[in-house]
Amino acid sequence: MSVRGIEMHYYAVCKRKLWLFHRGIGFEQGHDRVEEGNILHEQAYARLDKEIALGDHAVLDALDGEWVREVKISSRMEHADRLQMLYYLHLLKERGISKKGLISYPTEKKTTELQLGEEEEQEVRNALEGIEQLLTGRVPTYRKKKVCAKCAYRDFCQSGEGEEEE
């Protein structure tokens, strides 16, 4: 199964969003938060090589020497950002390329460094197994979370289906 980098991120944030997105049900286009991220991405680190495709799986935000850099609006979803970066490092390693990762939050003036060790490799493998199981099943039940408030899928998810508190 082919998993894209953004799907790895969605897996850590919301299983329902991942399931819908994987099936082509997307609400990101024109969403304020997504557009804000696109603008930040264009403006940040202008001197670097950007948008490097890694097959059909991922588009790296930027390469900075020995580093792969991801640019994010906020560290609010740092766990998901971390898993996405580890996945990129995993994909590079599969291709014989060894890099380290930087997750940059320019608006917070914060950068997190990551390296892909055995524990991190196992975390990525576990997530890939979890994604495969999730995507072969039925749509996950809507569970209201704090992140729903700014999610592009909010109106869709909250439109009539019963919810479970998480």
CSV table of C-alpha atoms in Angstrom, one decimal:
chain,number,residue,atom,x,y,z
A,1,MET,CA,0.0,0.0,0.0
A,2,SER,CA,1.3,3.4,-0.9
A,3,VAL,CA,1.2,5.9,1.9
A,4,ARG,CA,1.8,9.6,1.4
A,5,GLY,CA,3.6,11.8,3.9
A,6,ILE,CA,0.5,13.9,4.6
A,7,GLU,CA,-1.4,10.6,5.3
A,8,MET,CA,1.2,9.8,8.0
A,9,HIS,CA,0.5,13.2,9.5
A,10,TYR,CA,-3.3,12.6,9.4
A,11,TYR,CA,-2.9,9.2,11.0
A,12,ALA,CA,-1.4,10.8,14.1
A,13,VAL,CA,-4.0,13.6,14.1
A,14,CYS,CA,-7.3,12.0,13.1
A,15,LYS,CA,-8.0,8.5,11.7
A,16,ARG,CA,-11.3,9.6,10.2
A,17,LYS,CA,-9.7,12.5,8.3
A,18,LEU,CA,-7.1,10.0,7.0
A,19,TRP,CA,-9.7,7.5,5.9
A,20,LEU,CA,-11.7,10.2,4.0
A,21,PHE,CA,-8.6,11.9,2.5
A,22,HIS,CA,-7.2,8.5,1.2
A,23,ARG,CA,-10.5,8.0,-0.7
A,24,GLY,CA,-10.3,11.4,-2.4
A,25,ILE,CA,-12.7,13.2,-0.1
A,26,GLY,CA,-10.7,16.4,0.5
A,27,PHE,CA,-11.7,19.7,1.9
A,28,GLU,CA,-8.2,21.3,2.1
A,29,GLN,CA,-8.5,23.4,-1.1
A,30,GLY,CA,-9.2,27.0,-0.1
A,31,HIS,CA,-9.3,26.3,3.6
A,32,ASP,CA,-7.9,29.3,5.6
A,33,ARG,CA,-5.5,27.2,7.7
A,34,VAL,CA,-4.2,25.3,4.6
A,35,GLU,CA,-3.7,28.6,2.7
A,36,GLU,CA,-1.9,30.1,5.6
A,37,GLY,CA,0.5,27.2,5.7
A,38,ASN,CA,1.1,27.4,1.9
A,39,ILE,CA,2.0,31.1,2.2
A,40,LEU,CA,4.3,30.4,5.1
A,41,HIS,CA,6.0,27.6,3.2
A,42,GLU,CA,6.6,29.8,0.2
A,43,GLN,CA,8.1,32.6,2.3
A,44,ALA,CA,10.2,30.6,4.7
A,45,TYR,CA,13.8,29.5,3.9
A,46,ALA,CA,13.7,31.0,0.4
A,47,ARG,CA,17.3,30.2,-0.3
A,48,LEU,CA,16.8,26.4,0.0
A,49,ASP,CA,15.8,23.8,-2.7
A,50,LYS,CA,12.1,23.3,-2.1
A,51,GLU,CA,9.4,20.9,-3.0
A,52,ILE,CA,11.5,17.8,-3.7
A,53,ALA,CA,9.4,14.9,-4.8
A,54,LEU,CA,10.2,11.5,-3.3
A,55,GLY,CA,8.4,9.3,-5.7
A,56,ASP,CA,4.6,9.3,-5.3
A,57,HIS,CA,5.0,9.1,-1.5
A,58,ALA,CA,6.2,12.5,-0.4
A,59,VAL,CA,7.2,16.0,-1.2
A,60,LEU,CA,9.9,17.2,1.0
A,61,ASP,CA,9.5,20.9,1.9
A,62,ALA,CA,13.2,21.7,1.6
A,63,LEU,CA,16.7,20.2,1.6
A,64,ASP,CA,19.3,22.0,3.6
A,65,GLY,CA,22.6,20.1,3.3
A,66,GLU,CA,22.5,17.0,5.5
A,67,TRP,CA,19.0,18.0,6.6
A,68,VAL,CA,15.5,17.5,5.4
A,69,ARG,CA,13.4,20.5,6.6
A,70,GLU,CA,9.6,20.6,7.1
A,71,VAL,CA,8.0,24.0,7.7
A,72,LYS,CA,4.9,24.1,9.9
A,73,ILE,CA,2.6,26.9,11.1
A,74,SER,CA,2.5,25.8,14.7
A,75,SER,CA,3.9,23.1,17.0
A,76,ARG,CA,0.4,22.3,18.3
A,77,MET,CA,0.5,19.0,16.4
A,78,GLU,CA,4.2,18.3,17.1
A,79,HIS,CA,3.6,14.5,17.5
A,80,ALA,CA,2.1,14.3,14.0
A,81,ASP,CA,4.8,16.6,12.5
A,82,ARG,CA,7.4,14.3,14.0
A,83,LEU,CA,5.9,11.1,12.6
A,84,GLN,CA,5.6,12.7,9.2
A,85,MET,CA,9.3,13.7,9.3
A,86,LEU,CA,10.4,10.2,10.5
A,87,TYR,CA,8.5,8.7,7.6
A,88,TYR,CA,10.4,11.0,5.2
A,89,LEU,CA,13.7,9.9,6.7
A,90,HIS,CA,12.5,6.3,6.5
A,91,LEU,CA,11.7,6.7,2.8
A,92,LEU,CA,15.1,8.3,2.1
A,93,LYS,CA,16.8,5.5,4.0
A,94,GLU,CA,15.1,2.9,1.8
A,95,ARG,CA,16.7,4.7,-1.1
A,96,GLY,CA,20.1,4.6,0.5
A,97,ILE,CA,20.1,8.2,1.5
A,98,SER,CA,21.0,9.2,5.0
A,99,LYS,CA,19.6,12.5,6.3
A,100,LYS,CA,18.6,14.1,9.5
A,101,GLY,CA,15.3,16.0,10.0
A,102,LEU,CA,14.4,19.6,11.0
A,103,ILE,CA,10.9,20.6,11.8
A,104,SER,CA,10.7,24.4,11.7
A,105,TYR,CA,8.0,26.5,13.2
A,106,PRO,CA,9.0,30.0,11.9
A,107,THR,CA,6.2,31.9,13.6
A,108,GLU,CA,7.3,30.4,16.9
A,109,LYS,CA,11.0,30.7,16.2
A,110,LYS,CA,11.4,27.1,17.1
A,111,THR,CA,13.1,24.2,15.3
A,112,THR,CA,13.1,20.5,16.3
A,113,GLU,CA,15.9,18.1,15.2
A,114,LEU,CA,15.2,14.4,14.5
A,115,GLN,CA,17.3,11.4,13.6
A,116,LEU,CA,16.1,8.0,12.5
A,117,GLY,CA,17.2,5.4,14.9
A,118,GLU,CA,15.9,1.9,15.5
A,119,GLU,CA,13.1,3.0,17.8
A,120,GLU,CA,12.0,5.6,15.3
A,121,GLU,CA,12.1,3.1,12.5
A,122,GLN,CA,9.8,0.8,14.6
A,123,GLU,CA,7.5,3.7,15.2
A,124,VAL,CA,7.2,4.3,11.4
A,125,ARG,CA,6.6,0.6,10.7
A,126,ASN,CA,3.9,0.4,13.4
A,127,ALA,CA,2.2,3.5,12.0
A,128,LEU,CA,2.3,1.9,8.5
A,129,GLU,CA,0.7,-1.3,9.8
A,130,GLY,CA,-1.9,0.8,11.6
A,131,ILE,CA,-2.7,2.8,8.4
A,132,GLU,CA,-3.1,-0.3,6.4
A,133,GLN,CA,-5.5,-1.8,8.9
A,134,LEU,CA,-7.4,1.5,9.1
A,135,LEU,CA,-7.7,2.0,5.4
A,136,THR,CA,-9.1,-1.5,4.7
A,137,GLY,CA,-11.9,-1.0,7.2
A,138,ARG,CA,-15.0,1.1,7.5
A,139,VAL,CA,-14.9,4.9,8.0
A,140,PRO,CA,-14.0,5.6,11.6
A,141,THR,CA,-16.6,7.1,13.9
A,142,TYR,CA,-16.5,10.9,14.4
A,143,ARG,CA,-14.8,11.7,17.7
A,144,LYS,CA,-14.7,15.4,18.7
A,145,LYS,CA,-11.2,16.6,19.5
A,146,LYS,CA,-9.6,20.0,20.2
A,147,VAL,CA,-8.1,20.0,16.7
A,148,CYS,CA,-11.6,19.8,15.1
A,149,ALA,CA,-12.1,23.6,15.6
A,150,LYS,CA,-9.6,24.5,12.8
A,151,CYS,CA,-10.0,21.4,10.7
A,152,ALA,CA,-11.0,21.6,7.0
A,153,TYR,CA,-13.2,18.5,7.6
A,154,ARG,CA,-15.1,19.9,10.6
A,155,ASP,CA,-18.4,20.8,8.9
A,156,PHE,CA,-18.4,17.4,7.1
A,157,CYS,CA,-17.7,15.4,10.2
A,158,GLN,CA,-20.2,17.3,12.3
A,159,SER,CA,-23.1,17.2,9.8
A,160,GLY,CA,-25.5,14.9,11.4
A,161,GLU,CA,-23.5,11.9,12.4
A,162,GLY,CA,-23.4,11.0,16.1
A,163,GLU,CA,-20.2,11.8,17.9
A,164,GLU,CA,-18.2,10.2,20.6
A,165,GLU,CA,-16.1,12.3,22.9
A,166,GLU,CA,-12.4,11.5,23.0
